[in-house]
């Protein structure tokens, strides 16, 4: 059972969600449409339980395949039997839908006791269909809209049974029949069981975390629609209802072993929308892409790990990704290297993924060693792919460029046994105690042994490693904030990056300690967007997919 106040009720492929309206109304549950990105919570109907025609309080129980609203005297169960179909069943109780209406929203009677609700505010229509028991609708119309829309699915007076369907559509509804509620529920149960059988295995001590991570990743996939020409795993169905262009890489990694086709879809979806310049958008949803920012080039690092499954990442797939990855790499040197030194910089913290990290507190542009490390690995991967594709000269060039970048990176950023970030142009050092300066550990044994030792020792001696994992700002820093986003909390992606870097550096003991702490925390506190570095409490969005994916990856690795 999951807590619906934190974990939304949805299913694979669907844009239908039931949850509170976080930040607006945490008391009631709402049927939501998540097609408008994270600027709109998408409230359509408030859901309430009816006993003898009166709204009554209820308790909710949520499993991966059903939501139950129960009070003394009756209950209502809800399933999402198909991506666009929500079905309800009640015994002794009814379900009231109260529309969150705006300009031009209206309801009209349709065939055989059904009602059509045109929710123009959300650019979607719904067909409400009674199957057992009556459907009563109150929708007074004035000028251009219904002032209110209230739809009651009521139990049959004799059997006290209620059953109905709510189906999304865009233009014209096609009359149809629906599976019985029991049949629909069995179908969803079977689909979820198939999914969970493909989720990475882990020790039984992580059983609760695995179940939660499995449900979050399954339920956050939406079907291809609009700009999304592949199934896409959103970051959350609470309010972070987009995909960001480094988040998707971590989800791809967790899917790679047992669901490689879906993993490839996650990895490639941003390259489907790559700008002619080579830039990737900051985020995508079914409606639009945001181009004001981008995200760091971790795609080569990700692809290198995906390529371990060469039975799936075939030569044809490498041909598919090679040129897009070339353009993405070259974009950084062409458009983010204003001083021409061959060390690209960030224009804004959002471009780094570490939005408000202290390396940006004195302004931008900023040259940071993590960016060079990502690009260095990306060039190595391009060299490997070019060699396999018979592009010998390009392979040699990428390999040479990667080695030269390593030299420039060390020369610019390594000072006094640590990496620093600098302002672009004047190279003035930025005083920062951010964990981002330890991300170059991903280079592993490409770095001199003394560098690796300094980075490894610094993670512990400088206090980044708390009882729960790696804080993103040193807790003793004057800039540390308990809920400071990238100025303190523990994040899943940074944990995985440094974990992998430590493994590649031969620092297995510390890597496993970090993984143990993170998995213990997430198993206890849930799959939150980030976590309080001192208490391990979940922060911000409480049901996040990249946290779920990293938990699964780390828990699986601890089986070795």
Coordinates of C-alpha atoms in Angstrom, one line a residue:
X1 CA 0.0 0.0 0.0
X2 CA 1.2 3.5 -0.9
X3 CA 0.4 6.9 0.6
X4 CA -1.6 8.8 -2.0
X5 CA -0.8 12.1 -0.2
X6 CA 2.8 11.5 -1.5
X7 CA 2.6 9.0 -4.4
X8 CA 0.0 9.8 -7.2
X9 CA -2.3 7.1 -8.4
X10 CA -1.8 6.5 -12.1
X11 CA -0.6 3.8 -14.5
X12 CA 1.8 3.1 -17.3
X13 CA 1.0 5.1 -20.4
X14 CA -1.6 7.4 -18.9
X15 CA -1.9 11.1 -18.5
X16 CA -4.7 10.5 -15.9
X17 CA -3.6 11.0 -12.3
X18 CA -5.5 11.0 -9.0
X19 CA -3.8 12.9 -6.2
X20 CA -4.1 16.0 -4.0
X21 CA -3.5 19.4 -5.6
X22 CA -0.2 20.0 -3.8
X23 CA 0.3 23.5 -2.8
X24 CA -3.4 24.3 -3.4
X25 CA -5.5 21.6 -1.7
X26 CA -4.0 18.8 0.2
X27 CA -7.3 17.7 1.8
X28 CA -9.2 16.3 -1.2
X29 CA -8.3 14.0 -4.1
X30 CA -8.6 15.2 -7.7
X31 CA -8.7 13.7 -11.1
X32 CA -6.0 15.5 -13.0
X33 CA -4.8 15.9 -16.5
X34 CA -0.9 16.2 -16.6
X35 CA -0.6 17.3 -20.3
X36 CA 0.3 20.9 -19.6
X37 CA 3.7 20.5 -17.9
X38 CA 4.8 21.6 -14.5
X39 CA 3.2 25.1 -14.7
X40 CA -0.3 23.6 -14.3
X41 CA -1.4 20.9 -11.8
X42 CA -4.2 20.0 -14.2
X43 CA -7.1 19.7 -11.8
X44 CA -10.3 18.4 -13.6
X45 CA -12.6 17.0 -10.9
X46 CA -12.6 17.0 -7.1
X47 CA -13.5 13.5 -5.9
X48 CA -15.9 12.9 -3.0
X49 CA -17.6 9.9 -1.5
X50 CA -21.4 9.9 -1.2
X51 CA -23.5 8.0 1.2
X52 CA -27.3 8.4 0.8
X53 CA -26.6 11.4 -1.4
X54 CA -24.4 13.2 1.2
X55 CA -20.7 13.9 1.0
X56 CA -18.9 12.0 3.8
X57 CA -15.3 11.7 5.0
X58 CA -13.4 8.6 3.8
X59 CA -10.2 6.7 4.2
X60 CA -8.1 5.9 1.1
X61 CA -6.2 2.8 0.4
X62 CA -3.9 2.7 -2.7
X63 CA -2.3 -0.3 -4.4
X64 CA -0.4 -0.3 -7.7
X65 CA -3.6 -1.3 -9.5
X66 CA -6.5 0.2 -7.5
X67 CA -7.6 3.1 -5.3
X68 CA -10.2 2.4 -2.7
X69 CA -12.2 5.2 -0.9
X70 CA -14.0 3.8 2.1
X71 CA -16.4 5.0 4.8
X72 CA -18.7 3.3 7.3
X73 CA -21.5 2.0 5.1
X74 CA -19.9 1.8 1.7
X75 CA -16.9 2.2 -0.5
X76 CA -15.8 3.2 -4.0
X77 CA -12.9 1.6 -5.9
X78 CA -11.1 3.2 -8.9
X79 CA -8.9 1.7 -11.6
X80 CA -7.3 3.1 -14.7
X81 CA -8.1 0.1 -17.0
X82 CA -6.7 1.7 -20.1
X83 CA -4.4 4.8 -20.6
X84 CA -7.5 7.0 -21.3
X85 CA -10.1 5.1 -19.3
X86 CA -10.8 5.4 -15.6
X87 CA -13.4 3.0 -14.2
X88 CA -15.2 3.2 -10.8
X89 CA -17.2 0.7 -8.8
X90 CA -19.0 1.2 -5.5
X91 CA -21.1 -0.8 -3.0
X92 CA -23.4 1.3 -0.9
X93 CA -21.7 4.5 -1.9
X94 CA -21.5 6.8 -4.8
X95 CA -18.8 9.1 -6.3
X96 CA -19.2 12.8 -6.8
X97 CA -17.1 14.6 -9.4
X98 CA -17.0 18.4 -8.9
X99 CA -15.6 20.1 -12.0
X100 CA -12.7 22.6 -11.6
X101 CA -14.4 24.8 -14.2
X102 CA -13.1 27.9 -16.1
X103 CA -13.9 29.9 -19.1
X104 CA -15.9 27.9 -21.8
X105 CA -16.1 24.7 -19.8
X106 CA -19.4 23.0 -20.2
X107 CA -21.3 19.7 -19.9
X108 CA -24.0 18.3 -22.2
X109 CA -26.1 15.1 -22.2
X110 CA -25.0 12.4 -24.6
X111 CA -26.3 9.0 -25.5
X112 CA -28.0 6.6 -23.1
X113 CA -27.6 8.6 -19.9
X114 CA -24.0 9.6 -20.6
X115 CA -22.7 13.1 -20.3
X116 CA -19.9 14.8 -22.2
X117 CA -17.7 17.3 -20.3
X118 CA -15.7 19.7 -22.4
X119 CA -12.9 21.0 -20.2
X120 CA -11.5 23.6 -22.6
X121 CA -9.3 25.0 -19.8
X122 CA -7.3 21.8 -20.0
X123 CA -8.0 21.2 -23.7
X124 CA -9.5 17.8 -23.1
X125 CA -13.0 16.2 -23.2
X126 CA -14.4 13.5 -20.9
X127 CA -17.3 11.1 -21.5
X128 CA -19.0 10.0 -18.3
X129 CA -20.8 6.7 -18.7
X130 CA -23.0 5.0 -16.1
X131 CA -22.8 1.2 -16.2
X132 CA -24.6 0.2 -13.0
X133 CA -26.7 2.8 -11.2
X134 CA -27.7 6.3 -12.4
X135 CA -25.5 9.2 -13.3
X136 CA -27.0 12.6 -12.1
X137 CA -25.4 15.8 -13.5
X138 CA -26.0 19.4 -12.4
X139 CA -24.5 21.8 -14.9
X140 CA -26.3 25.1 -15.1
X141 CA -25.2 27.0 -18.2
X142 CA -24.8 30.8 -18.4
X143 CA -23.6 32.7 -21.5
X144 CA -20.5 30.8 -22.5
X145 CA -19.9 28.2 -19.8
X146 CA -21.4 26.1 -17.1
X147 CA -21.2 27.9 -13.8
X148 CA -20.5 24.6 -12.1
X149 CA -20.4 20.9 -13.1
X150 CA -21.3 18.3 -10.6
X151 CA -21.6 14.6 -11.6
X152 CA -22.8 11.9 -9.2
X153 CA -22.3 8.2 -10.0
X154 CA -24.9 6.7 -7.7
X155 CA -25.6 3.2 -6.5
X156 CA -28.5 1.2 -7.9
X157 CA -31.4 1.6 -5.5
X158 CA -32.0 -2.2 -5.3
X159 CA -28.5 -3.8 -5.5
X160 CA -26.6 -0.8 -4.0
X161 CA -24.0 -1.4 -6.7
X162 CA -22.5 1.4 -8.7
X163 CA -20.2 1.2 -11.8
X164 CA -19.2 3.8 -14.3
X165 CA -16.5 4.9 -16.7
X166 CA -14.7 8.2 -17.4
X167 CA -12.9 8.3 -20.7
X168 CA -10.7 11.1 -22.1
X169 CA -11.0 12.1 -25.8
X170 CA -10.1 15.1 -27.9
X171 CA -12.5 15.4 -30.8
X172 CA -15.3 12.9 -31.3
X173 CA -16.3 10.1 -28.9
X174 CA -16.9 6.7 -30.4
X175 CA -19.6 4.7 -28.6
X176 CA -18.2 1.6 -27.0
X177 CA -18.5 -0.9 -24.2
X178 CA -16.1 -1.3 -21.3
X179 CA -14.7 -4.3 -19.6
X180 CA -16.3 -5.1 -16.3
X181 CA -14.5 -3.5 -13.4
X182 CA -13.2 -6.9 -12.2
X183 CA -11.9 -7.7 -15.7
X184 CA -10.2 -4.3 -15.9
X185 CA -8.6 -4.7 -12.5
X186 CA -7.2 -8.1 -13.4
X187 CA -5.7 -6.6 -16.6
X188 CA -4.0 -3.8 -14.7
X189 CA -2.7 -6.3 -12.1
X190 CA -1.3 -8.5 -14.9
X191 CA 0.4 -5.5 -16.6
X192 CA 2.0 -4.3 -13.3
X193 CA 3.2 -7.8 -12.4
X194 CA 4.9 -8.1 -15.8
X195 CA 6.6 -4.8 -15.1
X196 CA 7.8 -5.6 -11.6
X197 CA 9.3 -8.9 -12.9
X198 CA 11.6 -6.8 -15.1
X199 CA 12.7 -4.4 -12.3
X200 CA 16.3 -4.9 -11.1
X201 CA 16.5 -7.4 -8.3
X202 CA 17.9 -6.5 -4.9
X203 CA 18.2 -7.9 -1.4
X204 CA 15.1 -8.5 0.6
X205 CA 16.0 -5.8 3.1
X206 CA 15.2 -3.3 0.3
X207 CA 11.9 -4.9 -0.5
X208 CA 9.7 -1.9 0.4
X209 CA 11.9 0.5 -1.5
X210 CA 11.9 -1.8 -4.6
X211 CA 8.1 -2.0 -4.5
X212 CA 7.8 1.8 -4.3
X213 CA 10.5 2.4 -6.9
X214 CA 8.9 -0.1 -9.2
X215 CA 5.4 1.5 -8.9
X216 CA 6.7 5.1 -9.4
X217 CA 8.7 4.2 -12.5
X218 CA 5.9 2.1 -14.0
X219 CA 3.2 4.7 -13.3
X220 CA 5.2 7.7 -14.5
X221 CA 5.5 6.4 -18.1
X222 CA 3.2 8.3 -20.5
X223 CA 2.3 7.0 -24.0
X224 CA 3.6 8.7 -27.2
X225 CA 1.5 11.9 -27.8
X226 CA 2.2 15.3 -29.3
X227 CA 5.9 16.0 -29.2
X228 CA 6.6 12.7 -27.5
X229 CA 7.1 10.1 -30.2
X230 CA 8.3 7.5 -27.8
X231 CA 6.9 6.3 -24.4
X232 CA 8.4 8.7 -21.9
X233 CA 9.1 8.4 -18.2
X234 CA 8.2 11.6 -16.6
X235 CA 10.1 12.7 -13.5
X236 CA 6.9 12.6 -11.4
X237 CA 3.2 12.8 -11.7
X238 CA 2.9 15.1 -8.7
X239 CA 4.1 18.4 -10.2
X240 CA 7.4 17.7 -11.9
X241 CA 5.5 16.6 -14.9
X242 CA 8.2 16.9 -17.6
X243 CA 11.4 15.1 -18.6
X244 CA 14.6 17.0 -18.1
X245 CA 17.6 16.4 -20.4
X246 CA 19.8 14.7 -17.9
X247 CA 17.2 13.0 -15.7
X248 CA 16.2 10.7 -18.5
X249 CA 19.7 9.2 -18.6
X250 CA 19.4 7.8 -15.1
X251 CA 16.0 6.3 -15.9
X252 CA 17.5 4.7 -19.0
X253 CA 20.3 3.1 -17.0
X254 CA 17.9 1.4 -14.6
X255 CA 15.9 0.0 -17.5
X256 CA 18.9 -1.1 -19.6
X257 CA 19.3 -4.6 -18.2
X258 CA 15.8 -6.0 -18.5
X259 CA 13.9 -3.4 -20.6
X260 CA 16.5 -2.3 -23.2
X261 CA 14.0 -1.1 -25.8
X262 CA 12.3 1.2 -23.3
X263 CA 15.8 2.3 -22.0
X264 CA 16.8 3.3 -25.5
X265 CA 13.6 5.3 -25.9
X266 CA 14.4 7.2 -22.8
X267 CA 18.0 7.8 -23.9
X268 CA 17.1 9.0 -27.4
X269 CA 14.0 11.0 -26.8
X270 CA 15.9 14.3 -26.4
X271 CA 18.0 13.6 -29.5
X272 CA 14.7 13.4 -31.4
X273 CA 14.2 17.1 -30.6
X274 CA 17.8 18.3 -31.0
X275 CA 18.2 21.8 -32.4
X276 CA 20.2 22.3 -35.6
X277 CA 22.9 23.9 -33.5
X278 CA 23.3 20.7 -31.6
X279 CA 21.7 22.0 -28.4
X280 CA 19.3 19.8 -26.4
X281 CA 16.2 21.4 -24.8
X282 CA 16.1 21.8 -21.0
X283 CA 13.0 19.8 -20.7
X284 CA 10.2 18.2 -22.8
X285 CA 6.6 17.2 -22.3
X286 CA 3.9 16.3 -24.8
X287 CA 3.1 20.0 -25.5
X288 CA 6.4 21.9 -25.6
X289 CA 10.1 22.0 -25.2
X290 CA 12.0 24.6 -23.2
X291 CA 15.1 26.1 -24.8
X292 CA 16.1 28.8 -22.3
X293 CA 18.5 26.3 -20.6
X294 CA 20.0 22.9 -21.3
X295 CA 21.5 20.3 -19.1
X296 CA 25.1 18.8 -18.7
X297 CA 26.4 16.4 -21.4
X298 CA 26.3 13.2 -19.4
X299 CA 25.0 11.4 -22.4
X300 CA 28.4 9.9 -23.4
X301 CA 28.9 8.7 -19.8
X302 CA 25.4 7.1 -20.0
X303 CA 25.9 5.6 -23.4
X304 CA 29.2 4.0 -22.3
X305 CA 27.2 2.0 -19.7
X306 CA 24.4 1.2 -22.1
X307 CA 26.9 -0.2 -24.5
X308 CA 27.8 -3.0 -22.0
X309 CA 24.7 -4.7 -23.5
X310 CA 26.0 -5.0 -27.0
X311 CA 23.4 -7.6 -27.8
X312 CA 21.0 -4.7 -27.8
X313 CA 23.1 -1.6 -28.5
X314 CA 23.9 -2.8 -32.0
X315 CA 26.0 -1.2 -34.7
X316 CA 22.7 0.2 -36.1
X317 CA 21.9 1.9 -32.8
X318 CA 25.4 3.4 -32.7
X319 CA 24.9 4.7 -36.2
X320 CA 21.6 6.2 -34.9
X321 CA 23.2 8.1 -32.0
X322 CA 26.7 9.0 -33.4
X323 CA 25.9 12.2 -35.3
X324 CA 23.5 13.6 -32.7
X325 CA 26.2 13.0 -30.0
X326 CA 28.8 14.6 -32.2
X327 CA 26.6 17.7 -32.6
X328 CA 25.8 17.8 -28.9
X329 CA 29.6 17.6 -28.0
X330 CA 30.6 20.3 -30.6
X331 CA 27.8 22.6 -29.4
X332 CA 29.6 23.1 -26.0
X333 CA 32.9 24.1 -27.7
X334 CA 31.2 26.3 -30.3
X335 CA 28.7 28.1 -28.2
X336 CA 29.9 27.8 -24.6
X337 CA 33.6 28.6 -24.9
X338 CA 33.5 32.4 -25.3
X339 CA 37.2 32.9 -24.6
X340 CA 38.3 30.1 -27.0
X341 CA 40.4 28.3 -24.4
X342 CA 38.9 24.9 -25.2
X343 CA 37.3 24.7 -21.7
X344 CA 33.5 25.2 -22.1
X345 CA 31.6 27.0 -19.4
X346 CA 28.1 27.2 -18.0
X347 CA 26.0 30.3 -18.6
X348 CA 23.6 29.5 -15.8
X349 CA 23.3 27.0 -12.9
X350 CA 20.3 25.4 -14.6
X351 CA 22.6 24.4 -17.5
X352 CA 24.7 22.4 -15.1
X353 CA 21.8 20.6 -13.4
X354 CA 23.0 22.0 -10.1
X355 CA 20.7 25.0 -10.4
X356 CA 21.7 27.1 -7.4
X357 CA 25.1 25.5 -6.5
X358 CA 27.5 27.8 -4.7
X359 CA 29.8 27.7 -7.7
X360 CA 27.3 30.2 -9.3
X361 CA 26.9 32.5 -6.3
X362 CA 29.2 35.2 -7.8
X363 CA 27.6 35.1 -11.2
X364 CA 28.3 33.5 -14.6
X365 CA 29.8 32.4 -16.9
X366 CA 31.5 29.7 -14.8
X367 CA 34.1 27.2 -15.9
X368 CA 33.7 24.0 -13.8
X369 CA 35.7 20.8 -13.9
X370 CA 32.6 18.6 -14.0
X371 CA 31.7 19.9 -17.4
X372 CA 35.1 19.1 -18.8
X373 CA 35.0 15.6 -17.3
X374 CA 31.6 14.9 -18.9
X375 CA 32.9 16.1 -22.3
X376 CA 36.1 14.2 -22.0
X377 CA 34.2 10.9 -21.5
X378 CA 31.8 11.8 -24.3
X379 CA 34.7 12.3 -26.7
X380 CA 36.2 9.0 -25.7
X381 CA 32.9 7.3 -26.4
X382 CA 32.7 9.0 -29.8
X383 CA 36.1 7.7 -30.6
X384 CA 35.0 4.2 -29.7
X385 CA 31.9 4.5 -31.8
X386 CA 33.7 6.1 -34.8
X387 CA 36.2 3.3 -34.7
X388 CA 33.4 0.7 -34.9
X389 CA 31.7 2.5 -37.7
X390 CA 34.9 2.6 -39.8
X391 CA 35.5 6.3 -39.3
X392 CA 39.2 6.0 -38.5
X393 CA 40.2 9.6 -38.8
X394 CA 37.3 10.8 -36.7
X395 CA 38.1 8.2 -34.1
X396 CA 41.7 9.4 -33.9
X397 CA 40.6 13.0 -33.6
X398 CA 38.1 12.3 -30.8
X399 CA 40.7 10.3 -28.9
X400 CA 43.3 13.0 -29.3
X401 CA 40.8 15.8 -28.4
X402 CA 39.9 13.9 -25.2
X403 CA 43.5 13.6 -24.1
X404 CA 44.2 17.3 -24.7
X405 CA 41.0 18.3 -22.8
X406 CA 42.3 16.3 -19.8
X407 CA 45.5 18.3 -19.8
X408 CA 43.7 21.6 -20.1
X409 CA 41.3 20.6 -17.4
X410 CA 44.0 19.7 -14.9
X411 CA 45.9 22.8 -15.7
X412 CA 43.0 25.1 -15.1
X413 CA 41.1 23.5 -12.3
X414 CA 43.5 21.5 -10.1
X415 CA 44.9 23.6 -7.3
X416 CA 46.2 22.7 -3.8
X417 CA 45.1 19.1 -4.1
X418 CA 41.5 19.9 -5.1
X419 CA 39.4 20.9 -8.1
X420 CA 38.1 24.5 -8.2
X421 CA 35.7 26.4 -10.4
X422 CA 36.6 29.8 -11.9
X423 CA 34.9 32.7 -13.6
X424 CA 35.2 32.5 -17.3
X425 CA 37.6 35.2 -18.7
X426 CA 39.6 36.3 -15.7
X427 CA 39.9 32.8 -14.1
X428 CA 39.3 34.1 -10.6
X429 CA 38.6 31.3 -8.2
X430 CA 35.1 30.9 -6.9
X431 CA 35.0 30.0 -3.2
X432 CA 32.7 27.1 -3.0
X433 CA 32.2 23.9 -0.9
X434 CA 30.0 22.3 -3.4
X435 CA 30.0 18.5 -4.1
X436 CA 30.0 19.4 -7.8
X437 CA 33.8 19.9 -7.6
X438 CA 34.1 16.2 -6.7
X439 CA 32.2 15.0 -9.8
X440 CA 35.4 14.7 -11.8
X441 CA 36.0 11.4 -9.9
X442 CA 33.9 9.9 -12.7
X443 CA 37.2 10.0 -14.7
X444 CA 38.5 7.2 -12.5
X445 CA 42.0 6.1 -13.4
X446 CA 42.3 8.7 -16.1
X447 CA 43.2 10.9 -13.2
X448 CA 46.6 10.6 -11.5
X449 CA 46.5 8.4 -8.4
X450 CA 47.3 11.4 -6.1
X451 CA 44.3 13.2 -7.5
X452 CA 42.0 10.3 -6.9
X453 CA 43.2 10.0 -3.3
X454 CA 42.7 13.7 -2.6
X455 CA 39.1 13.5 -4.0
X456 CA 38.3 10.3 -2.1
X457 CA 39.8 11.6 1.2
X458 CA 38.0 14.9 0.7
X459 CA 34.6 13.4 0.5
X460 CA 35.0 12.1 4.0
X461 CA 37.4 14.6 5.7
X462 CA 35.5 17.6 4.5
X463 CA 32.2 16.3 5.9
X464 CA 30.2 15.7 2.7
X465 CA 29.5 12.1 3.7
X466 CA 26.7 12.3 6.4
X467 CA 24.9 9.4 8.0
X468 CA 22.6 9.3 5.0
X469 CA 24.9 10.0 2.0
X470 CA 26.6 12.8 0.1
X471 CA 25.5 16.3 0.9
X472 CA 25.6 18.6 -2.1
X473 CA 27.1 21.4 0.0
X474 CA 29.5 20.8 2.8
X475 CA 27.3 20.9 6.0
X476 CA 29.8 23.2 7.7
X477 CA 29.7 25.7 4.8
X478 CA 28.0 29.1 5.5
X479 CA 26.0 28.5 2.4
X480 CA 24.6 25.1 3.5
X481 CA 20.8 25.0 3.7
X482 CA 18.8 22.1 5.1
X483 CA 16.2 22.4 2.2
X484 CA 18.5 24.4 -0.1
X485 CA 18.0 22.3 -3.2
X486 CA 21.6 22.0 -4.5
X487 CA 23.1 23.7 -1.4
X488 CA 22.9 20.8 1.0
X489 CA 20.4 18.1 0.3
X490 CA 21.3 14.6 -0.9
X491 CA 20.4 13.9 -4.5
X492 CA 20.2 10.6 -6.3
X493 CA 22.1 11.5 -9.6
X494 CA 25.1 13.0 -7.8
X495 CA 25.2 9.9 -5.6
X496 CA 25.3 7.6 -8.6
X497 CA 27.9 9.7 -10.5
X498 CA 30.3 9.7 -7.6
X499 CA 29.6 6.0 -6.7
X500 CA 30.5 5.0 -10.3
X501 CA 33.6 7.2 -10.2
X502 CA 34.8 5.6 -6.9
X503 CA 34.2 2.1 -8.3
X504 CA 36.2 3.1 -11.4
X505 CA 38.9 4.5 -9.2
X506 CA 39.2 1.3 -7.2
X507 CA 37.6 2.8 -4.1
X508 CA 35.1 0.0 -3.7
X509 CA 34.7 0.2 0.1
X510 CA 33.8 3.9 0.2
X511 CA 31.5 3.4 -2.9
X512 CA 29.6 0.7 -1.2
X513 CA 29.3 2.7 2.0
X514 CA 27.7 5.5 0.1
X515 CA 25.4 3.1 -1.7
X516 CA 24.3 1.5 1.6
X517 CA 23.6 4.8 3.2
X518 CA 21.5 6.1 0.2
X519 CA 19.5 2.9 -0.1
X520 CA 18.8 2.7 3.6
X521 CA 17.6 6.3 3.5
X522 CA 15.4 5.9 0.4
X523 CA 14.0 2.6 1.7
X524 CA 12.9 4.4 4.8
X525 CA 12.0 7.9 3.5
X526 CA 10.7 7.1 0.1
X527 CA 11.8 8.1 -3.4
X528 CA 11.8 11.9 -2.9
X529 CA 13.3 14.5 -5.2
X530 CA 16.0 15.0 -2.7
X531 CA 16.7 14.4 1.0
X532 CA 17.7 16.3 4.1
X533 CA 21.4 15.6 4.5
X534 CA 21.3 15.5 8.3
X535 CA 18.0 13.7 9.0
X536 CA 17.5 11.7 5.8
X537 CA 13.9 13.1 5.5
X538 CA 12.5 13.3 2.0
X539 CA 12.2 16.8 0.5
X540 CA 10.3 18.5 -2.3
X541 CA 8.5 16.2 -4.7
X542 CA 8.0 12.9 -2.8
X543 CA 7.7 10.5 -5.7
X544 CA 10.5 11.0 -8.2
X545 CA 11.6 8.6 -10.9
X546 CA 15.3 9.3 -11.1
X547 CA 15.5 8.7 -7.4
X548 CA 13.7 5.4 -7.9
X549 CA 16.0 4.5 -10.7
X550 CA 19.2 5.3 -8.8
X551 CA 17.9 3.4 -5.8
X552 CA 17.3 0.3 -7.9
X553 CA 20.7 0.6 -9.6
X554 CA 22.5 1.0 -6.2
X555 CA 20.5 -1.7 -4.4
X556 CA 21.1 -4.1 -7.3
X557 CA 24.9 -3.4 -7.2
X558 CA 25.0 -4.2 -3.5
X559 CA 24.0 -7.8 -4.3
X560 CA 27.5 -8.4 -5.7

